[in-house]
Amino acid sequence: MSSQKSIKSTLDIDSDPTLSPPLHHFTHLLTSISHSELSLSALRTHLLSETLLLKTYFSATKTQLANLQPATLSKDRSVRTAAVEARRFKWAEMEEMHRYEQEVERAWENLRRREDIEELLRVRLAECAELLVHRESLGRALLAEAGSAGVF
């Protein structure tokens, strides 16, 4: 986001109400990129939270499965049956959570790709900013020359 601030300060956008249409459009692009970066930041925070929760879940579930293991060897049939059923339920639950973990991993990959694209856009915007500033200064110089020559 700092690149947009530096581009805006280079263009002195906020203090110049006479922006040309290309510069005006460019400011909207900067705003769009800024909003996109905020969205990506929120998504990153959410994915970090989900990843931490999954890690905690898998650790706790593995502990629960290990704690149920001795009961599956019990001589008491009802204890053994209850332990086997509880382990079966935990394994099924864990399989479902592994599928969710894969979805989270896909979301991380999509986030990384979007961040790469956003970086490319920031580079292109910086290049556009330089060209637009140069174009704007040439246009204003041309208008000033034409005005002093009495053309306008």
Short mmCIF file of N, CA, C and O in Angstrom, two decimals, residues 58-74 79-80 82-84 86-88 90-91:
data_model
loop_
_atom_site.label_atom_id
_atom_site.label_comp_id
_atom_site.label_asym_id
_atom_site.label_seq_id
_atom_site.Cartn_x
_atom_site.Cartn_y
_atom_site.Cartn_z
N PHE A 58 -6.04 -30.96 14.94
CA PHE A 58 -5.37 -32.23 14.64
C PHE A 58 -4.54 -32.71 15.82
O PHE A 58 -4.53 -33.91 16.12
N SER A 59 -3.90 -31.80 16.51
CA SER A 59 -3.12 -32.19 17.69
C SER A 59 -4.01 -32.77 18.77
O SER A 59 -3.72 -33.83 19.34
N ALA A 60 -5.12 -32.08 19.05
CA ALA A 60 -6.05 -32.55 20.10
C ALA A 60 -6.69 -33.88 19.70
O ALA A 60 -6.84 -34.79 20.54
N THR A 61 -7.06 -34.04 18.44
CA THR A 61 -7.71 -35.27 17.98
C THR A 61 -6.74 -36.46 18.04
O THR A 61 -7.13 -37.56 18.44
N LYS A 62 -5.50 -36.24 17.66
CA LYS A 62 -4.50 -37.32 17.75
C LYS A 62 -4.31 -37.75 19.20
O LYS A 62 -4.19 -38.94 19.49
N THR A 63 -4.34 -36.79 20.10
CA THR A 63 -4.22 -37.11 21.53
C THR A 63 -5.44 -37.92 21.99
O THR A 63 -5.30 -38.91 22.70
N GLN A 64 -6.63 -37.50 21.56
CA GLN A 64 -7.84 -38.22 21.92
C GLN A 64 -7.82 -39.65 21.38
O GLN A 64 -8.19 -40.60 22.09
N LEU A 65 -7.36 -39.81 20.13
CA LEU A 65 -7.28 -41.15 19.55
C LEU A 65 -6.28 -42.02 20.32
O LEU A 65 -6.55 -43.20 20.57
N ALA A 66 -5.17 -41.43 20.70
CA ALA A 66 -4.17 -42.19 21.47
C ALA A 66 -4.72 -42.57 22.84
O ALA A 66 -4.47 -43.68 23.33
N ASN A 67 -5.49 -41.68 23.45
CA ASN A 67 -6.08 -41.97 24.76
C ASN A 67 -7.16 -43.06 24.68
O ASN A 67 -7.39 -43.78 25.65
N LEU A 68 -7.82 -43.16 23.54
CA LEU A 68 -8.86 -44.18 23.36
C LEU A 68 -8.27 -45.55 23.01
O LEU A 68 -8.93 -46.57 23.20
N GLN A 69 -7.05 -45.58 22.52
CA GLN A 69 -6.43 -46.83 22.06
C GLN A 69 -6.44 -47.94 23.13
O GLN A 69 -6.85 -49.06 22.84
N PRO A 70 -5.99 -47.65 24.36
CA PRO A 70 -5.99 -48.74 25.36
C PRO A 70 -7.38 -49.32 25.64
O PRO A 70 -7.52 -50.51 25.88
N ALA A 71 -8.41 -48.49 25.56
CA ALA A 71 -9.77 -48.96 25.83
C ALA A 71 -10.25 -49.93 24.74
O ALA A 71 -11.12 -50.77 25.00
N THR A 72 -9.67 -49.83 23.54
CA THR A 72 -10.08 -50.75 22.47
C THR A 72 -9.57 -52.16 22.73
O THR A 72 -10.02 -53.11 22.09
N LEU A 73 -8.64 -52.28 23.65
CA LEU A 73 -8.09 -53.60 24.00
C LEU A 73 -8.68 -54.15 25.30
O LEU A 73 -8.26 -55.20 25.77
N SER A 74 -9.65 -53.43 25.86
CA SER A 74 -10.26 -53.81 27.13
C SER A 74 -10.95 -55.17 27.00
O SER A 74 -11.49 -55.53 25.96
N VAL A 79 -16.98 -51.52 27.05
CA VAL A 79 -15.93 -50.49 27.04
C VAL A 79 -15.20 -50.52 25.69
O VAL A 79 -14.96 -49.49 25.07
N ARG A 80 -14.85 -51.73 25.27
CA ARG A 80 -14.15 -51.91 23.99
C ARG A 80 -15.00 -51.39 22.82
O ARG A 80 -14.52 -50.65 21.96
N ALA A 82 -17.48 -49.21 22.90
CA ALA A 82 -17.62 -47.74 22.99
C ALA A 82 -16.33 -47.06 22.51
O ALA A 82 -16.40 -46.05 21.79
N ALA A 83 -15.18 -47.62 22.88
CA ALA A 83 -13.90 -47.03 22.46
C ALA A 83 -13.71 -47.14 20.95
O ALA A 83 -13.27 -46.20 20.29
N VAL A 84 -14.05 -48.31 20.40
CA VAL A 84 -13.92 -48.51 18.95
C VAL A 84 -14.85 -47.56 18.21
O VAL A 84 -14.45 -46.93 17.21
N ALA A 86 -16.04 -44.67 19.32
CA ALA A 86 -15.53 -43.30 19.50
C ALA A 86 -14.35 -43.04 18.56
O ALA A 86 -14.25 -41.97 17.95
N ARG A 87 -13.46 -44.01 18.42
CA ARG A 87 -12.32 -43.86 17.51
C ARG A 87 -12.79 -43.78 16.05
O ARG A 87 -12.29 -42.97 15.27
N ARG A 88 -13.76 -44.60 15.70
CA ARG A 88 -14.31 -44.57 14.34
C ARG A 88 -14.90 -43.18 14.03
O ARG A 88 -14.66 -42.62 12.97
N LYS A 90 -14.08 -40.35 15.53
CA LYS A 90 -12.98 -39.38 15.48
C LYS A 90 -12.24 -39.47 14.14
O LYS A 90 -11.85 -38.45 13.57
N TRP A 91 -12.02 -40.70 13.66
CA TRP A 91 -11.34 -40.85 12.36
C TRP A 91 -12.17 -40.25 11.23
O TRP A 91 -11.64 -39.59 10.32
#
